[in-house]
Amino acid sequence: MIELSSEVITQWVMSYLWVLFRTGSVFMTMPVIGTQLVPMRIRLFLALAVTAIIAPHIPAAPMIDPLSLGTWVMIAEQILIGVAMGFALQLLFQIHVLAGQIIAMQMGLGFASMNDPSMGISVAVIAQVFTMLVTLLFLAMNGHLVVIEVMVESFTTLPIGETLLATDFYALVLRFSWVLSAALLVGLPAITALLIVNLAFGVMMRAAPQLNIFSIGFPLTLIFGLFIMWVLLGSVAEQYQVVTTETLIWLRAFVRAD
């Protein structure tokens, strides 16, 4: 008859809980799976399933008293790592949302907004188009599988019980400036073309002040903007691949997998 002591049972349960905290945090904050489109119960079941698969194959966690302060510190670390990974992936989507917002303001559609079911907020229509395209590309290129792979690898490169450094979070803060620059690069062709159109209307108004340029400028700017968007959509996949590569490289660097 096999007899299990309380220490063995506690160690076994805690080894699964450490993995669950990090895995659950990633699934609750990452794009697509972590949005409101996926019910909370489905995300929880997915986190439990992934935990049950990978927990027996990762390095053993250090033995800690479940009622000690170190346990809560380790729980906070695992949640923080998972949230940081999901947040880095959210920045990938917010780059295109911000680019869509800038383009919408340039073409006069900044007031046209609709509810984003994934985030539960109102965004510009152009930004919503970019969001749907990025979501489809993320799933078509197996981005969710790559995220799970990096997350599983993080338990080896950033094992449970290892303390995070301040430089890791400093690198995360630097991503904010990278988001703005990347959004400008994504929408730069459309922004430049719409700027030329607005400059042309400004020259026309100076040359012929008697013309009511505002009555014809808005519909023409809108038409040119839609045409530019149609042309721009052909290069979205290439731009998405470049931005995604940079995001995944940083994500692997954050979990020290490079």
PDB file of C-alpha atoms in Angstrom:
ATOM      1  CA  MET A   1       0.000   0.000   0.000  1.00  0.00           C
ATOM      2  CA  ILE A   2       1.346   3.379  -0.991  1.00  0.00           C
ATOM      3  CA  GLU A   3       1.352   5.945   1.775  1.00  0.00           C
ATOM      4  CA  LEU A   4       1.677   9.622   0.955  1.00  0.00           C
ATOM      5  CA  SER A   5       2.752  12.123   3.558  1.00  0.00           C
ATOM      6  CA  SER A   6       1.309  15.578   3.820  1.00  0.00           C
ATOM      7  CA  GLU A   7       4.596  17.087   2.614  1.00  0.00           C
ATOM      8  CA  VAL A   8       4.542  15.021  -0.602  1.00  0.00           C
ATOM      9  CA  ILE A   9       0.916  15.893  -1.305  1.00  0.00           C
ATOM     10  CA  THR A  10       1.572  19.576  -0.634  1.00  0.00           C
ATOM     11  CA  GLN A  11       4.598  19.599  -2.928  1.00  0.00           C
ATOM     12  CA  TRP A  12       2.636  17.867  -5.677  1.00  0.00           C
ATOM     13  CA  VAL A  13      -0.308  20.274  -5.430  1.00  0.00           C
ATOM     14  CA  MET A  14       1.897  23.363  -5.282  1.00  0.00           C
ATOM     15  CA  SER A  15       3.918  22.247  -8.326  1.00  0.00           C
ATOM     16  CA  TYR A  16       0.692  22.377 -10.347  1.00  0.00           C
ATOM     17  CA  LEU A  17      -0.492  25.615  -8.779  1.00  0.00           C
ATOM     18  CA  TRP A  18       2.711  27.491  -9.690  1.00  0.00           C
ATOM     19  CA  VAL A  19       2.226  26.523 -13.339  1.00  0.00           C
ATOM     20  CA  LEU A  20      -1.479  27.362 -13.197  1.00  0.00           C
ATOM     21  CA  PHE A  21      -0.850  30.888 -11.934  1.00  0.00           C
ATOM     22  CA  ARG A  22       1.543  31.739 -14.783  1.00  0.00           C
ATOM     23  CA  THR A  23      -0.480  29.918 -17.459  1.00  0.00           C
ATOM     24  CA  GLY A  24      -3.778  31.380 -16.315  1.00  0.00           C
ATOM     25  CA  SER A  25      -2.342  34.901 -16.259  1.00  0.00           C
ATOM     26  CA  VAL A  26      -1.162  34.540 -19.858  1.00  0.00           C
ATOM     27  CA  PHE A  27      -4.517  33.214 -21.078  1.00  0.00           C
ATOM     28  CA  MET A  28      -6.411  35.941 -19.221  1.00  0.00           C
ATOM     29  CA  THR A  29      -4.416  38.803 -20.772  1.00  0.00           C
ATOM     30  CA  MET A  30      -3.198  37.636 -24.205  1.00  0.00           C
ATOM     31  CA  PRO A  31      -4.968  38.725 -27.420  1.00  0.00           C
ATOM     32  CA  VAL A  32      -7.890  36.746 -28.885  1.00  0.00           C
ATOM     33  CA  ILE A  33      -8.052  34.155 -26.083  1.00  0.00           C
ATOM     34  CA  GLY A  34      -7.861  36.746 -23.313  1.00  0.00           C
ATOM     35  CA  THR A  35     -10.569  39.006 -24.763  1.00  0.00           C
ATOM     36  CA  GLN A  36     -14.255  39.149 -23.909  1.00  0.00           C
ATOM     37  CA  LEU A  37     -15.019  37.083 -27.013  1.00  0.00           C
ATOM     38  CA  VAL A  38     -13.893  33.969 -25.116  1.00  0.00           C
ATOM     39  CA  PRO A  39     -15.889  33.264 -21.925  1.00  0.00           C
ATOM     40  CA  MET A  40     -14.017  33.249 -18.654  1.00  0.00           C
ATOM     41  CA  ARG A  41     -14.962  29.622 -18.036  1.00  0.00           C
ATOM     42  CA  ILE A  42     -13.413  28.514 -21.349  1.00  0.00           C
ATOM     43  CA  ARG A  43     -10.173  30.354 -20.527  1.00  0.00           C
ATOM     44  CA  LEU A  44     -10.054  28.701 -17.116  1.00  0.00           C
ATOM     45  CA  PHE A  45     -10.589  25.217 -18.557  1.00  0.00           C
ATOM     46  CA  LEU A  46      -7.910  25.882 -21.171  1.00  0.00           C
ATOM     47  CA  ALA A  47      -5.454  26.999 -18.484  1.00  0.00           C
ATOM     48  CA  LEU A  48      -6.213  23.886 -16.418  1.00  0.00           C
ATOM     49  CA  ALA A  49      -5.722  21.612 -19.447  1.00  0.00           C
ATOM     50  CA  VAL A  50      -2.391  23.176 -20.415  1.00  0.00           C
ATOM     51  CA  THR A  51      -1.241  23.061 -16.780  1.00  0.00           C
ATOM     52  CA  ALA A  52      -2.056  19.362 -16.505  1.00  0.00           C
ATOM     53  CA  ILE A  53      -0.006  18.676 -19.652  1.00  0.00           C
ATOM     54  CA  ILE A  54       3.138  20.698 -18.978  1.00  0.00           C
ATOM     55  CA  ALA A  55       3.447  20.554 -15.176  1.00  0.00           C
ATOM     56  CA  PRO A  56       5.004  17.033 -15.071  1.00  0.00           C
ATOM     57  CA  HIS A  57       7.662  18.044 -17.636  1.00  0.00           C
ATOM     58  CA  ILE A  58       9.124  21.205 -16.112  1.00  0.00           C
ATOM     59  CA  PRO A  59      11.908  21.571 -13.524  1.00  0.00           C
ATOM     60  CA  ALA A  60      10.829  20.923  -9.958  1.00  0.00           C
ATOM     61  CA  ALA A  61       9.752  23.961  -7.965  1.00  0.00           C
ATOM     62  CA  PRO A  62      11.476  24.777  -4.653  1.00  0.00           C
ATOM     63  CA  MET A  63       9.879  23.445  -1.489  1.00  0.00           C
ATOM     64  CA  ILE A  64       8.143  26.286   0.344  1.00  0.00           C
ATOM     65  CA  ASP A  65       5.772  26.297   3.282  1.00  0.00           C
ATOM     66  CA  PRO A  66       2.282  27.000   1.813  1.00  0.00           C
ATOM     67  CA  LEU A  67       1.425  29.319   4.705  1.00  0.00           C
ATOM     68  CA  SER A  68       4.622  31.355   4.596  1.00  0.00           C
ATOM     69  CA  LEU A  69       5.144  34.808   3.110  1.00  0.00           C
ATOM     70  CA  GLY A  70       7.438  33.366   0.442  1.00  0.00           C
ATOM     71  CA  THR A  71       4.483  31.493  -1.048  1.00  0.00           C
ATOM     72  CA  TRP A  72       2.562  34.706  -1.666  1.00  0.00           C
ATOM     73  CA  VAL A  73       5.654  36.340  -3.122  1.00  0.00           C
ATOM     74  CA  MET A  74       6.134  33.453  -5.540  1.00  0.00           C
ATOM     75  CA  ILE A  75       2.446  33.568  -6.512  1.00  0.00           C
ATOM     76  CA  ALA A  76       2.773  37.270  -7.238  1.00  0.00           C
ATOM     77  CA  GLU A  77       5.875  36.632  -9.349  1.00  0.00           C
ATOM     78  CA  GLN A  78       4.147  33.970 -11.460  1.00  0.00           C
ATOM     79  CA  ILE A  79       1.116  36.189 -12.028  1.00  0.00           C
ATOM     80  CA  LEU A  80       3.366  39.124 -12.862  1.00  0.00           C
ATOM     81  CA  ILE A  81       5.324  37.095 -15.422  1.00  0.00           C
ATOM     82  CA  GLY A  82       2.148  35.856 -17.085  1.00  0.00           C
ATOM     83  CA  VAL A  83       0.543  39.299 -17.170  1.00  0.00           C
ATOM     84  CA  ALA A  84       3.729  40.828 -18.619  1.00  0.00           C
ATOM     85  CA  MET A  85       3.781  38.233 -21.416  1.00  0.00           C
ATOM     86  CA  GLY A  86       0.123  38.838 -22.239  1.00  0.00           C
ATOM     87  CA  PHE A  87       0.601  42.590 -22.056  1.00  0.00           C
ATOM     88  CA  ALA A  88       3.497  42.446 -24.534  1.00  0.00           C
ATOM     89  CA  LEU A  89       1.247  40.598 -26.987  1.00  0.00           C
ATOM     90  CA  GLN A  90      -1.548  43.108 -26.442  1.00  0.00           C
ATOM     91  CA  LEU A  91       0.859  45.833 -27.555  1.00  0.00           C
ATOM     92  CA  LEU A  92       1.126  44.033 -30.908  1.00  0.00           C
ATOM     93  CA  PHE A  93      -2.605  44.542 -31.465  1.00  0.00           C
ATOM     94  CA  GLN A  94      -2.667  48.063 -30.053  1.00  0.00           C
ATOM     95  CA  ILE A  95      -0.036  49.105 -32.625  1.00  0.00           C
ATOM     96  CA  HIS A  96      -2.517  48.505 -35.434  1.00  0.00           C
ATOM     97  CA  VAL A  97      -5.418  49.977 -33.443  1.00  0.00           C
ATOM     98  CA  LEU A  98      -3.422  53.174 -32.910  1.00  0.00           C
ATOM     99  CA  ALA A  99      -2.444  53.247 -36.599  1.00  0.00           C
ATOM    100  CA  GLY A 100      -6.117  52.922 -37.532  1.00  0.00           C
ATOM    101  CA  GLN A 101      -7.031  55.773 -35.169  1.00  0.00           C
ATOM    102  CA  ILE A 102      -4.410  58.054 -36.755  1.00  0.00           C
ATOM    103  CA  ILE A 103      -5.545  57.225 -40.293  1.00  0.00           C
ATOM    104  CA  ALA A 104      -9.200  57.757 -39.330  1.00  0.00           C
ATOM    105  CA  MET A 105      -8.410  61.216 -37.958  1.00  0.00           C
ATOM    106  CA  GLN A 106      -6.544  62.139 -41.150  1.00  0.00           C
ATOM    107  CA  MET A 107      -9.359  61.056 -43.492  1.00  0.00           C
ATOM    108  CA  GLY A 108     -12.151  62.592 -41.438  1.00  0.00           C
ATOM    109  CA  LEU A 109     -13.596  59.406 -39.958  1.00  0.00           C
ATOM    110  CA  GLY A 110     -12.464  60.048 -36.408  1.00  0.00           C
ATOM    111  CA  PHE A 111     -16.076  60.577 -35.341  1.00  0.00           C
ATOM    112  CA  ALA A 112     -17.223  57.269 -36.886  1.00  0.00           C
ATOM    113  CA  SER A 113     -16.778  54.751 -34.091  1.00  0.00           C
ATOM    114  CA  MET A 114     -18.229  51.380 -33.204  1.00  0.00           C
ATOM    115  CA  ASN A 115     -18.101  49.058 -30.245  1.00  0.00           C
ATOM    116  CA  ASP A 116     -15.155  46.679 -30.126  1.00  0.00           C
ATOM    117  CA  PRO A 117     -16.580  43.387 -28.789  1.00  0.00           C
ATOM    118  CA  SER A 118     -13.137  42.093 -27.814  1.00  0.00           C
ATOM    119  CA  MET A 119     -12.265  45.049 -25.569  1.00  0.00           C
ATOM    120  CA  GLY A 120     -15.721  46.399 -24.749  1.00  0.00           C
ATOM    121  CA  ILE A 121     -14.873  49.980 -25.781  1.00  0.00           C
ATOM    122  CA  SER A 122     -15.666  52.229 -28.750  1.00  0.00           C
ATOM    123  CA  VAL A 123     -12.950  52.594 -31.387  1.00  0.00           C
ATOM    124  CA  ALA A 124     -12.794  54.162 -34.836  1.00  0.00           C
ATOM    125  CA  VAL A 125     -14.142  52.082 -37.711  1.00  0.00           C
ATOM    126  CA  ILE A 126     -10.738  52.025 -39.433  1.00  0.00           C
ATOM    127  CA  ALA A 127      -9.120  50.822 -36.206  1.00  0.00           C
ATOM    128  CA  GLN A 128     -11.736  48.072 -35.980  1.00  0.00           C
ATOM    129  CA  VAL A 129     -10.891  46.971 -39.539  1.00  0.00           C
ATOM    130  CA  PHE A 130      -7.214  46.756 -38.577  1.00  0.00           C
ATOM    131  CA  THR A 131      -8.123  44.815 -35.431  1.00  0.00           C
ATOM    132  CA  MET A 132     -10.081  42.212 -37.392  1.00  0.00           C
ATOM    133  CA  LEU A 133      -7.270  41.837 -39.927  1.00  0.00           C
ATOM    134  CA  VAL A 134      -4.621  41.443 -37.228  1.00  0.00           C
ATOM    135  CA  THR A 135      -6.781  38.901 -35.381  1.00  0.00           C
ATOM    136  CA  LEU A 136      -7.212  36.799 -38.520  1.00  0.00           C
ATOM    137  CA  LEU A 137      -3.488  37.008 -39.305  1.00  0.00           C
ATOM    138  CA  PHE A 138      -2.625  36.101 -35.712  1.00  0.00           C
ATOM    139  CA  LEU A 139      -4.722  32.938 -35.926  1.00  0.00           C
ATOM    140  CA  ALA A 140      -3.771  32.086 -39.524  1.00  0.00           C
ATOM    141  CA  MET A 141      -0.042  32.271 -38.701  1.00  0.00           C
ATOM    142  CA  ASN A 142      -0.524  30.136 -35.556  1.00  0.00           C
ATOM    143  CA  GLY A 143       0.407  33.014 -33.287  1.00  0.00           C
ATOM    144  CA  HIS A 144      -1.510  31.459 -30.396  1.00  0.00           C
ATOM    145  CA  LEU A 145       0.537  28.267 -30.717  1.00  0.00           C
ATOM    146  CA  VAL A 146       3.785  30.253 -30.731  1.00  0.00           C
ATOM    147  CA  VAL A 147       2.698  32.035 -27.554  1.00  0.00           C
ATOM    148  CA  ILE A 148       1.967  28.730 -25.829  1.00  0.00           C
ATOM    149  CA  GLU A 149       5.352  27.412 -26.966  1.00  0.00           C
ATOM    150  CA  VAL A 150       7.176  30.420 -25.536  1.00  0.00           C
ATOM    151  CA  MET A 151       5.169  30.154 -22.323  1.00  0.00           C
ATOM    152  CA  VAL A 152       6.085  26.473 -21.896  1.00  0.00           C
ATOM    153  CA  GLU A 153       9.731  27.259 -22.639  1.00  0.00           C
ATOM    154  CA  SER A 154       9.677  30.027 -20.040  1.00  0.00           C
ATOM    155  CA  PHE A 155       9.352  27.436 -17.249  1.00  0.00           C
ATOM    156  CA  THR A 156      12.817  26.185 -18.234  1.00  0.00           C
ATOM    157  CA  THR A 157      14.548  29.478 -19.026  1.00  0.00           C
ATOM    158  CA  LEU A 158      12.803  31.388 -16.206  1.00  0.00           C
ATOM    159  CA  PRO A 159      12.104  28.614 -13.684  1.00  0.00           C
ATOM    160  CA  ILE A 160       9.705  28.916 -10.797  1.00  0.00           C
ATOM    161  CA  GLY A 161      11.397  30.501  -7.823  1.00  0.00           C
ATOM    162  CA  GLU A 162      13.870  32.618  -9.793  1.00  0.00           C
ATOM    163  CA  THR A 163      13.626  36.294  -8.929  1.00  0.00           C
ATOM    164  CA  LEU A 164      12.916  38.772 -11.700  1.00  0.00           C
ATOM    165  CA  LEU A 165      15.294  41.653 -12.257  1.00  0.00           C
ATOM    166  CA  ALA A 166      14.392  45.323 -12.433  1.00  0.00           C
ATOM    167  CA  THR A 167      15.861  45.461 -15.944  1.00  0.00           C
ATOM    168  CA  ASP A 168      13.181  43.035 -17.147  1.00  0.00           C
ATOM    169  CA  PHE A 169      10.400  45.440 -16.194  1.00  0.00           C
ATOM    170  CA  TYR A 170      12.378  48.427 -17.447  1.00  0.00           C
ATOM    171  CA  ALA A 171      12.449  46.799 -20.876  1.00  0.00           C
ATOM    172  CA  LEU A 172       8.674  46.378 -20.641  1.00  0.00           C
ATOM    173  CA  VAL A 173       8.205  50.090 -19.971  1.00  0.00           C
ATOM    174  CA  LEU A 174      10.311  50.916 -23.036  1.00  0.00           C
ATOM    175  CA  ARG A 175       7.767  49.110 -25.196  1.00  0.00           C
ATOM    176  CA  PHE A 176       5.376  52.040 -24.846  1.00  0.00           C
ATOM    177  CA  SER A 177       7.581  54.279 -26.995  1.00  0.00           C
ATOM    178  CA  TRP A 178       8.066  51.414 -29.436  1.00  0.00           C
ATOM    179  CA  VAL A 179       4.289  51.094 -29.856  1.00  0.00           C
ATOM    180  CA  LEU A 180       3.926  54.711 -30.951  1.00  0.00           C
ATOM    181  CA  SER A 181       6.808  54.544 -33.437  1.00  0.00           C
ATOM    182  CA  ALA A 182       5.601  51.225 -34.858  1.00  0.00           C
ATOM    183  CA  ALA A 183       2.050  52.574 -35.247  1.00  0.00           C
ATOM    184  CA  LEU A 184       3.375  55.559 -37.164  1.00  0.00           C
ATOM    185  CA  LEU A 185       5.386  53.266 -39.436  1.00  0.00           C
ATOM    186  CA  VAL A 186       2.348  51.050 -40.113  1.00  0.00           C
ATOM    187  CA  GLY A 187       0.135  53.987 -41.039  1.00  0.00           C
ATOM    188  CA  LEU A 188       2.856  56.166 -42.598  1.00  0.00           C
ATOM    189  CA  PRO A 189       1.902  55.511 -46.267  1.00  0.00           C
ATOM    190  CA  ALA A 190      -1.733  56.447 -45.671  1.00  0.00           C
ATOM    191  CA  ILE A 191      -0.820  59.399 -43.434  1.00  0.00           C
ATOM    192  CA  THR A 192       1.583  60.790 -46.053  1.00  0.00           C
ATOM    193  CA  ALA A 193      -0.919  60.380 -48.895  1.00  0.00           C
ATOM    194  CA  LEU A 194      -3.727  62.039 -46.930  1.00  0.00           C
ATOM    195  CA  LEU A 195      -1.389  64.855 -45.922  1.00  0.00           C
ATOM    196  CA  ILE A 196      -0.645  65.538 -49.599  1.00  0.00           C
ATOM    197  CA  VAL A 197      -4.386  65.595 -50.335  1.00  0.00           C
ATOM    198  CA  ASN A 198      -5.027  68.083 -47.516  1.00  0.00           C
ATOM    199  CA  LEU A 199      -2.133  70.249 -48.697  1.00  0.00           C
ATOM    200  CA  ALA A 200      -3.603  70.254 -52.203  1.00  0.00           C
ATOM    201  CA  PHE A 201      -6.934  71.453 -50.835  1.00  0.00           C
ATOM    202  CA  GLY A 202      -5.109  74.157 -48.873  1.00  0.00           C
ATOM    203  CA  VAL A 203      -3.399  75.406 -52.032  1.00  0.00           C
ATOM    204  CA  MET A 204      -6.744  75.413 -53.878  1.00  0.00           C
ATOM    205  CA  MET A 205      -8.351  77.462 -51.117  1.00  0.00           C
ATOM    206  CA  ARG A 206      -5.533  80.019 -51.259  1.00  0.00           C
ATOM    207  CA  ALA A 207      -5.693  80.204 -55.061  1.00  0.00           C
ATOM    208  CA  ALA A 208      -9.482  80.531 -55.215  1.00  0.00           C
ATOM    209  CA  PRO A 209     -10.845  81.824 -51.911  1.00  0.00           C
ATOM    210  CA  GLN A 210     -14.333  82.135 -53.369  1.00  0.00           C
ATOM    211  CA  LEU A 211     -14.613  78.360 -53.624  1.00  0.00           C
ATOM    212  CA  ASN A 212     -16.303  76.636 -50.690  1.00  0.00           C
ATOM    213  CA  ILE A 213     -13.515  74.137 -50.325  1.00  0.00           C
ATOM    214  CA  PHE A 214     -14.933  72.692 -47.104  1.00  0.00           C
ATOM    215  CA  SER A 215     -18.106  71.491 -48.863  1.00  0.00           C
ATOM    216  CA  ILE A 216     -16.158  69.459 -51.407  1.00  0.00           C
ATOM    217  CA  GLY A 217     -13.001  68.794 -49.406  1.00  0.00           C
ATOM    218  CA  PHE A 218     -14.542  66.416 -46.872  1.00  0.00           C
ATOM    219  CA  PRO A 219     -16.181  63.984 -49.335  1.00  0.00           C
ATOM    220  CA  LEU A 220     -13.107  64.011 -51.585  1.00  0.00           C
ATOM    221  CA  THR A 221     -10.803  63.395 -48.632  1.00  0.00           C
ATOM    222  CA  LEU A 222     -13.040  60.527 -47.562  1.00  0.00           C
ATOM    223  CA  ILE A 223     -13.006  58.991 -51.044  1.00  0.00           C
ATOM    224  CA  PHE A 224      -9.226  59.343 -51.331  1.00  0.00           C
ATOM    225  CA  GLY A 225      -8.849  57.903 -47.838  1.00  0.00           C
ATOM    226  CA  LEU A 226     -10.907  54.822 -48.680  1.00  0.00           C
ATOM    227  CA  PHE A 227      -8.888  54.322 -51.879  1.00  0.00           C
ATOM    228  CA  ILE A 228      -5.636  54.644 -49.931  1.00  0.00           C
ATOM    229  CA  MET A 229      -6.931  52.142 -47.366  1.00  0.00           C
ATOM    230  CA  TRP A 230      -7.711  49.702 -50.184  1.00  0.00           C
ATOM    231  CA  VAL A 231      -4.156  50.038 -51.475  1.00  0.00           C
ATOM    232  CA  LEU A 232      -2.668  49.851 -47.975  1.00  0.00           C
ATOM    233  CA  LEU A 233      -4.411  46.589 -47.099  1.00  0.00           C
ATOM    234  CA  GLY A 234      -2.187  44.778 -49.589  1.00  0.00           C
ATOM    235  CA  SER A 235       0.867  45.366 -47.396  1.00  0.00           C
ATOM    236  CA  VAL A 236      -0.728  44.740 -43.997  1.00  0.00           C
ATOM    237  CA  ALA A 237       0.454  41.117 -43.863  1.00  0.00           C
ATOM    238  CA  GLU A 238       4.070  42.105 -44.549  1.00  0.00           C
ATOM    239  CA  GLN A 239       4.010  44.871 -41.943  1.00  0.00           C
ATOM    240  CA  TYR A 240       2.315  42.552 -39.464  1.00  0.00           C
ATOM    241  CA  GLN A 241       5.032  39.941 -39.937  1.00  0.00           C
ATOM    242  CA  VAL A 242       7.773  42.482 -39.218  1.00  0.00           C
ATOM    243  CA  VAL A 243       6.071  43.829 -36.097  1.00  0.00           C
ATOM    244  CA  THR A 244       5.194  40.331 -34.868  1.00  0.00           C
ATOM    245  CA  THR A 245       8.795  39.199 -35.272  1.00  0.00           C
ATOM    246  CA  GLU A 246      10.009  42.095 -33.138  1.00  0.00           C
ATOM    247  CA  THR A 247       7.369  41.364 -30.500  1.00  0.00           C
ATOM    248  CA  LEU A 248       8.192  37.667 -30.281  1.00  0.00           C
ATOM    249  CA  ILE A 249      11.930  38.407 -30.112  1.00  0.00           C
ATOM    250  CA  TRP A 250      11.319  40.724 -27.183  1.00  0.00           C
ATOM    251  CA  LEU A 251       8.970  38.207 -25.571  1.00  0.00           C
ATOM    252  CA  ARG A 252      11.627  35.490 -25.742  1.00  0.00           C
ATOM    253  CA  ALA A 253      14.202  37.926 -24.370  1.00  0.00           C
ATOM    254  CA  PHE A 254      11.876  38.741 -21.445  1.00  0.00           C
ATOM    255  CA  VAL A 255      11.686  35.075 -20.424  1.00  0.00           C
ATOM    256  CA  ARG A 256      15.423  34.693 -21.168  1.00  0.00           C
ATOM    257  CA  ALA A 257      14.817  32.148 -23.926  1.00  0.00           C
ATOM    258  CA  ASP A 258      17.189  33.689 -26.474  1.00  0.00           C
TER     259      ASP A 258
END
